[in-house]
CSV table of N, CA and C in Angstrom, one decimal:
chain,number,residue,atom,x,y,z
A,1,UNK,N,-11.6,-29.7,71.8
A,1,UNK,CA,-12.1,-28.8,70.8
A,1,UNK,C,-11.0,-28.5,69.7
A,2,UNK,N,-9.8,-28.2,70.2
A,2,UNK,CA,-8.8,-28.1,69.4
A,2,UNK,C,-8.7,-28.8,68.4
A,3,UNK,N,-7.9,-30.2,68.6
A,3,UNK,CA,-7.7,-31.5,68.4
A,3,UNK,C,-9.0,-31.5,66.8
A,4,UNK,N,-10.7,-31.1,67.3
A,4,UNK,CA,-11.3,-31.3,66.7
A,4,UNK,C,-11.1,-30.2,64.9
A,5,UNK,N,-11.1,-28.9,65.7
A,5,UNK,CA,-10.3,-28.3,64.8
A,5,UNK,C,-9.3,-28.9,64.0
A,6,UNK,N,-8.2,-29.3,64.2
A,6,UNK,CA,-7.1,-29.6,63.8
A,6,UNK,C,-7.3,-31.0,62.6
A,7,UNK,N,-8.2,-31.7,63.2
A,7,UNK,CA,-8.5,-32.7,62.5
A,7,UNK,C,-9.6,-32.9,61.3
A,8,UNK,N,-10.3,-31.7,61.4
A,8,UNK,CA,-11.4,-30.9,60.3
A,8,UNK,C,-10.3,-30.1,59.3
A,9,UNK,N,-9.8,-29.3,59.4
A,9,UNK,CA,-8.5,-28.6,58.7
A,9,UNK,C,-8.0,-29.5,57.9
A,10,UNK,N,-7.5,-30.7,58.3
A,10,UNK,CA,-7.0,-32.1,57.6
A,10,UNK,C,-7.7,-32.4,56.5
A,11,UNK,N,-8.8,-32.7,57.3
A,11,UNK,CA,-9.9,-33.2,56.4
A,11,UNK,C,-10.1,-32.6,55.1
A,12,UNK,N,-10.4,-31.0,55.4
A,12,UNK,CA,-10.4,-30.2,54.4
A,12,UNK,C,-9.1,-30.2,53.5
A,13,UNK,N,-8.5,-29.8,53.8
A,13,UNK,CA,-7.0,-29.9,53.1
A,13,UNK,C,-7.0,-31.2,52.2
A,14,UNK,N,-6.9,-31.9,52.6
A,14,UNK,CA,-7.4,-33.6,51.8
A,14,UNK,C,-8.4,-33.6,50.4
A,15,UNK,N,-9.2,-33.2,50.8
A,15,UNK,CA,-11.0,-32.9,50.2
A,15,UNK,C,-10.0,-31.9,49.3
A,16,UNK,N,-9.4,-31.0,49.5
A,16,UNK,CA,-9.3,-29.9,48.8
A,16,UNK,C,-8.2,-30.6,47.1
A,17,UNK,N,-7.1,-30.5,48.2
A,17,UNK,CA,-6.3,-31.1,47.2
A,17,UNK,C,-6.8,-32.1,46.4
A,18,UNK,N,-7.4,-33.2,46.3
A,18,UNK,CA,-8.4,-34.2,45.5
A,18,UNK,C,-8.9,-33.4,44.9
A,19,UNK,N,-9.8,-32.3,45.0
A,19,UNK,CA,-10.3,-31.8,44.0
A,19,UNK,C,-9.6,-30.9,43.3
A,20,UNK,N,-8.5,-30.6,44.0
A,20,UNK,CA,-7.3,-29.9,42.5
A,20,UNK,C,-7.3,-30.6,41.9
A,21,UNK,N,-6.7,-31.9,42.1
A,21,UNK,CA,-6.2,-32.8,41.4
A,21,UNK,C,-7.2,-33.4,40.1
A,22,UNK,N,-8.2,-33.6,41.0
A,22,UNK,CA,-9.5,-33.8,39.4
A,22,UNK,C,-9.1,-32.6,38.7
A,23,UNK,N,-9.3,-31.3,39.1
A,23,UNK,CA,-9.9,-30.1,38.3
A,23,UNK,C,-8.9,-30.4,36.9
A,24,UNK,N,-7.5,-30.2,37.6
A,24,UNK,CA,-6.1,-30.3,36.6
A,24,UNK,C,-6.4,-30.9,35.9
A,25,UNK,N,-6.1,-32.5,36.4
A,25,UNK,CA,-6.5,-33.5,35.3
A,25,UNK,C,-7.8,-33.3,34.2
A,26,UNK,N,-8.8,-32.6,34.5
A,26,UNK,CA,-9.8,-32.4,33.4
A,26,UNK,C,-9.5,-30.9,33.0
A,27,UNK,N,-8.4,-30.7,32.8
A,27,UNK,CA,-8.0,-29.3,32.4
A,27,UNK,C,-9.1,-27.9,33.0
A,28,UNK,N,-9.0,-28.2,34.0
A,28,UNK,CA,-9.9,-27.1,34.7
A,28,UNK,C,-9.4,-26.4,35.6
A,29,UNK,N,-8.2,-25.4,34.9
A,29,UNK,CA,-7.5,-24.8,35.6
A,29,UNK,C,-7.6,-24.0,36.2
A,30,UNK,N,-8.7,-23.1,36.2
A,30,UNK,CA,-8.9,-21.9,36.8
A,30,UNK,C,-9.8,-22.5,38.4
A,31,UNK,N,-10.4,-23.6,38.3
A,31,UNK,CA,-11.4,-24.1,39.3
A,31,UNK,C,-9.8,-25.0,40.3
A,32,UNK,N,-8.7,-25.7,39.9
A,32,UNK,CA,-7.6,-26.2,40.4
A,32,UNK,C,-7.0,-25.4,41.3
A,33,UNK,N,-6.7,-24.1,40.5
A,33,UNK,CA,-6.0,-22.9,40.8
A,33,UNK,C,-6.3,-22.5,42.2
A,34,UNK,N,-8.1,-22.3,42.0
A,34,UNK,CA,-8.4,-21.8,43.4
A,34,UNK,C,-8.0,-23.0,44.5
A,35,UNK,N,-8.9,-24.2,44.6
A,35,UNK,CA,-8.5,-24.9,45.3
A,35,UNK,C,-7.4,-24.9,45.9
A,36,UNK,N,-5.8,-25.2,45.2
A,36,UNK,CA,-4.5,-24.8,45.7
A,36,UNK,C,-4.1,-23.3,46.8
A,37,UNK,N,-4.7,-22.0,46.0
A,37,UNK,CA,-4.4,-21.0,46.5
A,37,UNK,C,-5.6,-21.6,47.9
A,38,UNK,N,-6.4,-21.9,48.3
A,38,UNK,CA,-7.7,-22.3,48.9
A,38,UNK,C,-6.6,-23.2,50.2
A,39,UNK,N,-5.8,-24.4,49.8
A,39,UNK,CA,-5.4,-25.1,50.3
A,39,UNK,C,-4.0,-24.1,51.2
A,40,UNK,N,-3.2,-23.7,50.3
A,40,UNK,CA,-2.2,-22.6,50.6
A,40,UNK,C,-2.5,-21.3,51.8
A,41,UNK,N,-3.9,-21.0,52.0
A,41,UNK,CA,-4.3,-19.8,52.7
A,41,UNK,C,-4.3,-20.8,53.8
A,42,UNK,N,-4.7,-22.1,53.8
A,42,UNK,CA,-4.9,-22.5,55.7
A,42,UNK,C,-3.3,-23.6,55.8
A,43,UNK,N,-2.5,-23.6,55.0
A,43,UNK,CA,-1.3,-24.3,55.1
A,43,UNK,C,-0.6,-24.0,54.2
A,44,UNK,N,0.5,-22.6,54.7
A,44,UNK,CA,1.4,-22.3,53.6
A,44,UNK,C,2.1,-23.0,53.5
A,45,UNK,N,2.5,-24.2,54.2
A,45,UNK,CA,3.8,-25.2,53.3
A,45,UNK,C,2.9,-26.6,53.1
A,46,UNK,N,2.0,-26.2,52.2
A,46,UNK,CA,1.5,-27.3,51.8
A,46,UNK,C,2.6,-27.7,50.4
A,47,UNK,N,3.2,-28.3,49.8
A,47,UNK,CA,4.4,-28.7,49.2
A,47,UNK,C,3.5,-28.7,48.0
A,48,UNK,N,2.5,-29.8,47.9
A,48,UNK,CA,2.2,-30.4,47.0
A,48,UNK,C,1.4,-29.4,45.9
A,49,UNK,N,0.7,-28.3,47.0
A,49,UNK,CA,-0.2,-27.3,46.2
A,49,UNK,C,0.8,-25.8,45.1
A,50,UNK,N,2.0,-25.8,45.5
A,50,UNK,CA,2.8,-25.2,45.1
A,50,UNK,C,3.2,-26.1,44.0
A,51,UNK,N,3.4,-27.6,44.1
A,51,UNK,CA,3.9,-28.1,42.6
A,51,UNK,C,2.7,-28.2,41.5
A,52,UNK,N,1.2,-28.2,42.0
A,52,UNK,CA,0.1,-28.6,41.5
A,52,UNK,C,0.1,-26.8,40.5
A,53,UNK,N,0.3,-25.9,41.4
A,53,UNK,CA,0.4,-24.7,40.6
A,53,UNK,C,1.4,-24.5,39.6
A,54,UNK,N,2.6,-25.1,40.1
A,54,UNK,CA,3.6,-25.5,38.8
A,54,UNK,C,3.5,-25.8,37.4
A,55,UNK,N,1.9,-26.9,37.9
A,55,UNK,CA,2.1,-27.8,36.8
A,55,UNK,C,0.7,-26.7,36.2
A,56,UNK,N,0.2,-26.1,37.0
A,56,UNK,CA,-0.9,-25.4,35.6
A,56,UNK,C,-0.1,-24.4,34.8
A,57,UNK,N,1.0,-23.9,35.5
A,57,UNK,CA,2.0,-22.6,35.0
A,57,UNK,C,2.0,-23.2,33.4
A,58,UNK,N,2.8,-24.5,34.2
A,58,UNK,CA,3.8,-25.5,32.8
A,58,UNK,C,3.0,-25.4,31.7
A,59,UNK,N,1.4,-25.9,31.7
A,59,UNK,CA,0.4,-26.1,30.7
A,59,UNK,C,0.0,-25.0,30.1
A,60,UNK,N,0.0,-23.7,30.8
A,60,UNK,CA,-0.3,-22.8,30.4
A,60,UNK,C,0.8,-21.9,29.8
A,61,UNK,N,2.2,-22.4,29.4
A,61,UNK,CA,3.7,-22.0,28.9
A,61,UNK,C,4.3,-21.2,29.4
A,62,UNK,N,4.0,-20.8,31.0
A,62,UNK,CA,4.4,-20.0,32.0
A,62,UNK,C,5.9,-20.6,32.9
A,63,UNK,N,6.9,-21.4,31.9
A,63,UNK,CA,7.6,-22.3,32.7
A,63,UNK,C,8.7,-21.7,33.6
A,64,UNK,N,8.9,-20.0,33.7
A,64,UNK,CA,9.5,-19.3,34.6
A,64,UNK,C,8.7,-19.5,35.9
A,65,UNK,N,7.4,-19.2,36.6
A,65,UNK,CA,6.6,-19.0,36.9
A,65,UNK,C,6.7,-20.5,37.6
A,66,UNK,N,6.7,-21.3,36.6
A,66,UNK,CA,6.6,-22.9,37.6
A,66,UNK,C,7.7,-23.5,37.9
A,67,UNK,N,8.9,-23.0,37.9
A,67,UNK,CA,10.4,-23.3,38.1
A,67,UNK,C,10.0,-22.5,39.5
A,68,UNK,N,9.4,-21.3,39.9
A,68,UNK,CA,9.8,-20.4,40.7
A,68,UNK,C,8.2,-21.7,41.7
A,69,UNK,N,7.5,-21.8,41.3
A,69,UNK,CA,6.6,-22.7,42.4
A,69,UNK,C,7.6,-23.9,42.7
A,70,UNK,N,8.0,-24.2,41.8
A,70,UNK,CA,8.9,-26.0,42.2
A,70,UNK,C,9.2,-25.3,43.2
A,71,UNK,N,10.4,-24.5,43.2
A,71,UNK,CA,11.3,-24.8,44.0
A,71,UNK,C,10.9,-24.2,45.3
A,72,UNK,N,9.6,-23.6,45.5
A,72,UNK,CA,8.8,-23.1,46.7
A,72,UNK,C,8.6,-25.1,47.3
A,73,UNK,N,7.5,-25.2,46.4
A,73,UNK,CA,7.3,-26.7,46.8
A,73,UNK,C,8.5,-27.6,47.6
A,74,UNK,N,9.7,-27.2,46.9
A,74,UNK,CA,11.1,-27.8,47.6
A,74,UNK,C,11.3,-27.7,48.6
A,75,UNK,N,11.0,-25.8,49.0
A,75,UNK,CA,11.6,-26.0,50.4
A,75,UNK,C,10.6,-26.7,51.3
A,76,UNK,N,9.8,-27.0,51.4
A,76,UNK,CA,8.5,-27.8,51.8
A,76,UNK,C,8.8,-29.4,51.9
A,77,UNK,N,9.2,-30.2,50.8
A,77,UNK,CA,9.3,-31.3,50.8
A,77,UNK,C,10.4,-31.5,49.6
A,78,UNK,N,11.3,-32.5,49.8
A,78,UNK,CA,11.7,-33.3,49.0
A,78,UNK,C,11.3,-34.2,48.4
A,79,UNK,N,10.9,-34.1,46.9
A,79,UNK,CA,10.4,-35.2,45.7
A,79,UNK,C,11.0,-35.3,45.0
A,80,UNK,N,11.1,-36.5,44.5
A,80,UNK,CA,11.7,-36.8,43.3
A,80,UNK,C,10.8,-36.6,42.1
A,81,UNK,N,9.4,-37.2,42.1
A,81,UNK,CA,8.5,-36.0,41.0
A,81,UNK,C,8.8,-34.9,41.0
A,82,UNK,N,9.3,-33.3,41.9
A,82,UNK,CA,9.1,-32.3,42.0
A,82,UNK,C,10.5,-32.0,41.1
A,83,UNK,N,11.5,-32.7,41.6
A,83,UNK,CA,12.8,-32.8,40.6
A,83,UNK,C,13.1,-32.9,39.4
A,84,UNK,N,11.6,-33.6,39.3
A,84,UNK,CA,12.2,-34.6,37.6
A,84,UNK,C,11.2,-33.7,36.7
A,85,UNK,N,10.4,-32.9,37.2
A,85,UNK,CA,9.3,-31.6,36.7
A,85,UNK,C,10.4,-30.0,36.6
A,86,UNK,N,11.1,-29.8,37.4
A,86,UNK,CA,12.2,-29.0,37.5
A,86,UNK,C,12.9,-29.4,36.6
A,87,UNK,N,13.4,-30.2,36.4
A,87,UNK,CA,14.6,-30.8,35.5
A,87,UNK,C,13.6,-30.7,33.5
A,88,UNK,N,12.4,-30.8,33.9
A,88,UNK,CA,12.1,-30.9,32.8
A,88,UNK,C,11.2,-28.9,32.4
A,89,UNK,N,11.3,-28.3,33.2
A,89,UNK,CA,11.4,-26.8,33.1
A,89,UNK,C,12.9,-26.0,32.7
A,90,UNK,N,13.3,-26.8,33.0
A,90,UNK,CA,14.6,-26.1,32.8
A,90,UNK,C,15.4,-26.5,31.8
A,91,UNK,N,14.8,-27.9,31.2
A,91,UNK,CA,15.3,-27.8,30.1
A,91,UNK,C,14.9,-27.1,28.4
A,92,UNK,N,13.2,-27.2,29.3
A,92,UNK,CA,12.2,-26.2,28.3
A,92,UNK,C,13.0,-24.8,28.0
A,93,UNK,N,13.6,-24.2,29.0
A,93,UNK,CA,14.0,-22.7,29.4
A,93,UNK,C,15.7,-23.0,28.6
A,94,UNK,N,16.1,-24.3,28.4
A,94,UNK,CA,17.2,-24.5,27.2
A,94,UNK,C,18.6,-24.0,29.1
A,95,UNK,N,18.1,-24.0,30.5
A,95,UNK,CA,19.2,-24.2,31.1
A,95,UNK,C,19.8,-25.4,31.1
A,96,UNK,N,20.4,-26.0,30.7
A,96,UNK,CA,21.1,-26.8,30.3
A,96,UNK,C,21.6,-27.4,31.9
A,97,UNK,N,22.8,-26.5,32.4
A,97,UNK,CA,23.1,-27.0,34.1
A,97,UNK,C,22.3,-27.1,34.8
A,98,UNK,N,21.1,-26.3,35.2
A,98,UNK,CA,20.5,-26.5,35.9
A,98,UNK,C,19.7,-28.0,35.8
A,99,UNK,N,19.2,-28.0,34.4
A,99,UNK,CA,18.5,-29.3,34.3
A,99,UNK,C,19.1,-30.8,34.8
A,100,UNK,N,20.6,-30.7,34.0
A,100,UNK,CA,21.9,-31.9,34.7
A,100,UNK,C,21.5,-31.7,36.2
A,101,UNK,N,21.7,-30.7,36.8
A,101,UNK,CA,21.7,-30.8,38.5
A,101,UNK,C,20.4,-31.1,39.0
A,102,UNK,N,19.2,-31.0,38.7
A,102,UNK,CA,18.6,-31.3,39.1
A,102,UNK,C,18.0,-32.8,38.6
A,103,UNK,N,18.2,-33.4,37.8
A,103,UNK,CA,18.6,-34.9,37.7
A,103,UNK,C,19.3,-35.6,38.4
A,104,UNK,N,20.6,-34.7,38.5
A,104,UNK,CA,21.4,-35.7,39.8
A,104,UNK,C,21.1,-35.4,41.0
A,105,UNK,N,20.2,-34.8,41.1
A,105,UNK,CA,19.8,-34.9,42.5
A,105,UNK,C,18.6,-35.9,42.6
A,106,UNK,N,18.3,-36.9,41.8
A,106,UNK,CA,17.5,-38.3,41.7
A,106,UNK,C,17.8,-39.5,41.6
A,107,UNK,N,17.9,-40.0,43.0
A,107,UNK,CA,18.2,-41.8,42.0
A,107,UNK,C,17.3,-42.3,41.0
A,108,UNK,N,17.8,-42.5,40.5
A,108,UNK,CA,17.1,-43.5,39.8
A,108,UNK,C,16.0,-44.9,40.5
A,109,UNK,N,17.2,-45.5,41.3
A,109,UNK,CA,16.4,-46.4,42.1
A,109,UNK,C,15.5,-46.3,42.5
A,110,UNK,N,15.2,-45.0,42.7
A,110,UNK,CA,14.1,-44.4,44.2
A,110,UNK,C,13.1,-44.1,43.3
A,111,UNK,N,13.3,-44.4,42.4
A,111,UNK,CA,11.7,-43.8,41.8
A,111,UNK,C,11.0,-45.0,40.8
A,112,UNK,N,10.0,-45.4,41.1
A,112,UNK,CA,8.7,-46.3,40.5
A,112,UNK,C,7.9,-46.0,39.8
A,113,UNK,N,7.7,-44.7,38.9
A,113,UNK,CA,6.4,-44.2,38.7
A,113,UNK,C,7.1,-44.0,37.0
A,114,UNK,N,6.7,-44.7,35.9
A,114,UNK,CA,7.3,-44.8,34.8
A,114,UNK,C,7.1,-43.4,34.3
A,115,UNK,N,5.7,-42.4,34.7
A,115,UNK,CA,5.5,-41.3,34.1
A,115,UNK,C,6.6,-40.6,34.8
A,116,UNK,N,6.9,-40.1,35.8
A,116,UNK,CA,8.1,-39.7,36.2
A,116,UNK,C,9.7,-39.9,35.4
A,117,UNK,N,9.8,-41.2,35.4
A,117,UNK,CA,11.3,-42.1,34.6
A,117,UNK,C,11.1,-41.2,33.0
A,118,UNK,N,10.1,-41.3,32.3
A,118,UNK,CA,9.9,-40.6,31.3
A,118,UNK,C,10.0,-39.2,31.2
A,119,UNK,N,9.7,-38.6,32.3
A,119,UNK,CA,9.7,-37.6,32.5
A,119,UNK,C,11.3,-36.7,32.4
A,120,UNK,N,12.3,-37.4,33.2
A,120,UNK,CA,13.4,-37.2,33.6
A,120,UNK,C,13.9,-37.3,31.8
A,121,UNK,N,13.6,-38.4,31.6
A,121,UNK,CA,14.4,-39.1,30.0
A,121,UNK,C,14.0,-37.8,29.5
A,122,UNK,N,12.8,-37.2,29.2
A,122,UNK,CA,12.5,-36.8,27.7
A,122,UNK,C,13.7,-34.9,28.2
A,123,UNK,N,13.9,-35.0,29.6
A,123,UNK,CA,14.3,-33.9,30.2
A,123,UNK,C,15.7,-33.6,29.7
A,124,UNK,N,16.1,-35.1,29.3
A,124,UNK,CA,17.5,-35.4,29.5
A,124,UNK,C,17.9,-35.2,28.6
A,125,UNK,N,16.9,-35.6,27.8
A,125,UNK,CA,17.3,-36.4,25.7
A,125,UNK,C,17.4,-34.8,25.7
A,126,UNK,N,16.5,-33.4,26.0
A,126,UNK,CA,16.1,-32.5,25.3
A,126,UNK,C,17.6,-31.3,25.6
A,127,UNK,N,18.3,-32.0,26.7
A,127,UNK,CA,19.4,-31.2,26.9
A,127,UNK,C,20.9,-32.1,26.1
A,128,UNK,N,20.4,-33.2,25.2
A,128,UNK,CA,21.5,-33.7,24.9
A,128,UNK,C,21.7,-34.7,25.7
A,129,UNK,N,21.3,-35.3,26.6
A,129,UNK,CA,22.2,-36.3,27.5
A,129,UNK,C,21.6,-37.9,27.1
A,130,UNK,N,21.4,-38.2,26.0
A,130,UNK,CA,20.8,-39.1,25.7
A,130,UNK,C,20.9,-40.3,26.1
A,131,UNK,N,22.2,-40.7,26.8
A,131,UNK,CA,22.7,-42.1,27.3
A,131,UNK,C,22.4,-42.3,28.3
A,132,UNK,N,22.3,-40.8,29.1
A,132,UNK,CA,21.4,-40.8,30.2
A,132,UNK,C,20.5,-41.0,30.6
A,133,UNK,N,19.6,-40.4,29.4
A,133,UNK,CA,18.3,-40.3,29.3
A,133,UNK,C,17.8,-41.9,28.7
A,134,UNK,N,18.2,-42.6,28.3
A,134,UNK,CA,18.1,-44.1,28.2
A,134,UNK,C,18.0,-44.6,29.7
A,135,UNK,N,18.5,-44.5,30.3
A,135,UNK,CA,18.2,-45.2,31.5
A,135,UNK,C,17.0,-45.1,32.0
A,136,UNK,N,16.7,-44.3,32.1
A,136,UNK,CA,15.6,-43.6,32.3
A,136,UNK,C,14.5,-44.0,32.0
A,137,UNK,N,14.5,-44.6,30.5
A,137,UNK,CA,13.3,-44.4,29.4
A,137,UNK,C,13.5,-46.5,30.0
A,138,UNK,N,14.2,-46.5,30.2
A,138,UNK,CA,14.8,-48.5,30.0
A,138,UNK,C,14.1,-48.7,31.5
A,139,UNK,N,13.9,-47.9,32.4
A,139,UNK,CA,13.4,-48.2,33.7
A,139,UNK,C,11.9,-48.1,33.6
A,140,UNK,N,11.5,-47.1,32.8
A,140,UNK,CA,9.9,-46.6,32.7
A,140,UNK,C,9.6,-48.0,31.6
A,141,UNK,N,10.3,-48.6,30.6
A,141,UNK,CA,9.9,-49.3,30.0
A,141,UNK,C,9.3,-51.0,30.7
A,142,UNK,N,10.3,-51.0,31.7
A,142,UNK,CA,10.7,-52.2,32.6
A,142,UNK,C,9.0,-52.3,33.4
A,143,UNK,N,8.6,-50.5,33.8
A,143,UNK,CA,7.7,-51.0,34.6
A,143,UNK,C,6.6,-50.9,34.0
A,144,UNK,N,6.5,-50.4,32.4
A,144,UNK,CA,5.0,-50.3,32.0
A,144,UNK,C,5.4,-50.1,30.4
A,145,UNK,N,5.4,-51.7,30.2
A,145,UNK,CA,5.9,-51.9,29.0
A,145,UNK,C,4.1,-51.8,27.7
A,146,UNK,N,3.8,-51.0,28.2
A,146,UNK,CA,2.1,-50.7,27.5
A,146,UNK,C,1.9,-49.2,27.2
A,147,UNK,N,3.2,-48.4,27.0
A,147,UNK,CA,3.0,-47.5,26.7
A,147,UNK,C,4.1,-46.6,25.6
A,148,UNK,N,3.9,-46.2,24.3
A,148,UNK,CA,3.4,-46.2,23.3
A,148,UNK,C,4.7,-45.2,23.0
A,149,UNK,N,4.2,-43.7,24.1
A,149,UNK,CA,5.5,-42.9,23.7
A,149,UNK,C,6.5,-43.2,25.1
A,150,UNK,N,7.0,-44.0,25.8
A,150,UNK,CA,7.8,-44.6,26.4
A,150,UNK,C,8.9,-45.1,25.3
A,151,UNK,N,8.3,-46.2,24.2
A,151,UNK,CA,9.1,-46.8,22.8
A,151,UNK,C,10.3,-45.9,22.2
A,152,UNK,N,8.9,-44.6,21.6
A,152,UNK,CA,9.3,-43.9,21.1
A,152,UNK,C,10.2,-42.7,21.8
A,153,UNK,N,10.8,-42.8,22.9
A,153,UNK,CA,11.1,-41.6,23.1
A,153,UNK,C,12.8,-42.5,23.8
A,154,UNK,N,12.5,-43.7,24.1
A,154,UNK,CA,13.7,-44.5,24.4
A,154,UNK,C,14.6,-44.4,22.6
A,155,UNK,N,13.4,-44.8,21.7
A,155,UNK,CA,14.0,-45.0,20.3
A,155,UNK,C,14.9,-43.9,19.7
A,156,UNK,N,14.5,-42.6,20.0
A,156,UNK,CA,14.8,-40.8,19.9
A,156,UNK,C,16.4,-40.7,20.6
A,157,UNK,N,16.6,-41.1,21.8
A,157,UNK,CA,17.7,-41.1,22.1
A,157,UNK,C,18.7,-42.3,22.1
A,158,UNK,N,18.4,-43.6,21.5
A,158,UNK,CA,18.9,-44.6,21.1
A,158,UNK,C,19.7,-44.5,20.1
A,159,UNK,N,18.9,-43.6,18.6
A,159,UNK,CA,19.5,-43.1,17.7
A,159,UNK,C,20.5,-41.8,17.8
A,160,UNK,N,19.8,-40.8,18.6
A,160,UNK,CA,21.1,-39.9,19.1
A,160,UNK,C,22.3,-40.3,19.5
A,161,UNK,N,22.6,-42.0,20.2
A,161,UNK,CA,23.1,-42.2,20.8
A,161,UNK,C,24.1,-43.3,19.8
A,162,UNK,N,23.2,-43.6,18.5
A,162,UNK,CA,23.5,-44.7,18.0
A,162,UNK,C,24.3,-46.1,18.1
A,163,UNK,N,23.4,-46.1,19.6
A,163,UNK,CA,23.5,-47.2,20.3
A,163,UNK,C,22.4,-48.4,19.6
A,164,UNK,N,23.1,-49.7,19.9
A,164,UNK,CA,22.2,-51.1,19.6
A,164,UNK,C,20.8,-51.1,20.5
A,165,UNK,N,19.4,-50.7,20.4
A,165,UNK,CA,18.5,-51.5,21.5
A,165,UNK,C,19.0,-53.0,22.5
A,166,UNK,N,19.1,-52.6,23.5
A,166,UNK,CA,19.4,-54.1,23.9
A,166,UNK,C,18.6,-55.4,23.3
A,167,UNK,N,17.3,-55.0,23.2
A,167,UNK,CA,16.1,-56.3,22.6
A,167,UNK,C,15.9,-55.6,21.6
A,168,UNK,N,16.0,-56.7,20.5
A,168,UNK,CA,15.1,-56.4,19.5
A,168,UNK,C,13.5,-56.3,19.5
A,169,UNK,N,13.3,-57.2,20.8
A,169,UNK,CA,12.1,-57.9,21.0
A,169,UNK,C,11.5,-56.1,21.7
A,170,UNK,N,12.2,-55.2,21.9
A,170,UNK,CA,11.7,-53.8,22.7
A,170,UNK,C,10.8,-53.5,21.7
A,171,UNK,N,10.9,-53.0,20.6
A,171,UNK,CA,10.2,-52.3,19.0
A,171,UNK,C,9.5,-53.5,18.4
């Protein structure tokens, strides 16, 4: 009976989060919100529902508020999305160290997800680190050469940097 319990809870929690995740995405934040807090009352270290509140904070320009969920979400789990979201609050908030530190706490290698790689870049370019922030933008470019402000945001810190594009054939 337990076991059955335990495995219904799952379920729910699953069900739940999915439909944060729609809600957000169709900017339906007050119906997301609940869900997470919903998800949060039967699993307080749910990681993911602490970053999902993050990100309604971020949209709604509450980026104190979603700095203080990241890093809830952190003690919960280690992400490199959750870092590269941090990194990009903090440089909104113009912390400058904080944002560097929490970049280097990312490989680069370890991460696949071009919206992420852009994510870190535009984090980086915004605190100045633009050569850094090339890497970044040159990794997201490598894996999803179909997207539009990836170009332009590699371009932004290329000229900061007034470095050569390696390809011409990039633009």
């Amino acid at each position: 009976m337990l076991l059955f319990f335990c495995l219904e809870n799952m379920n729910t929690i699953s069900q739940l989060h999915h439909l944060a995740q729609q809600a957000i995405n169709q900017q339906d934040y007050v119906k997301g919100h609940g869900h997470c807090v919903e998800i949060i009352q039967q699993d307080p270290q749910h990681a993911d529902s602490y970053f999902l509140l993050a990100m309604i904070n971020v949209e709604l320009g509450q980026i104190n508020k979603a700095i203080q969920l990241i890093d809830k979400a952190l003690e919960f789990a280690s992400n490199d999305e959750y870092y590269a979201h941090l990194c990009k609050c903090y440089a909104l908030t113009g912390k400058m160290t904080e944002a560097l530190d929490c970049a280097a706490r990312v490989r680069i290698d370890n991460i696949n997800k071009p919206l992420t790689l852009d994510t870190l870049g535009v984090a980086l370019s915004r605190v100045g680190s633009h050569q850094k922030a090339l890497a970044y933008f040159d990794k997201a470019l490598k894996l999803d050469s179909s997207n539009a402000a990836f170009y332009y945001n590699y371009g932004v810190s290329s000229k900061f940097c007034r470095s050569v594009c390696p390809s011409p054939k990039r633009f």
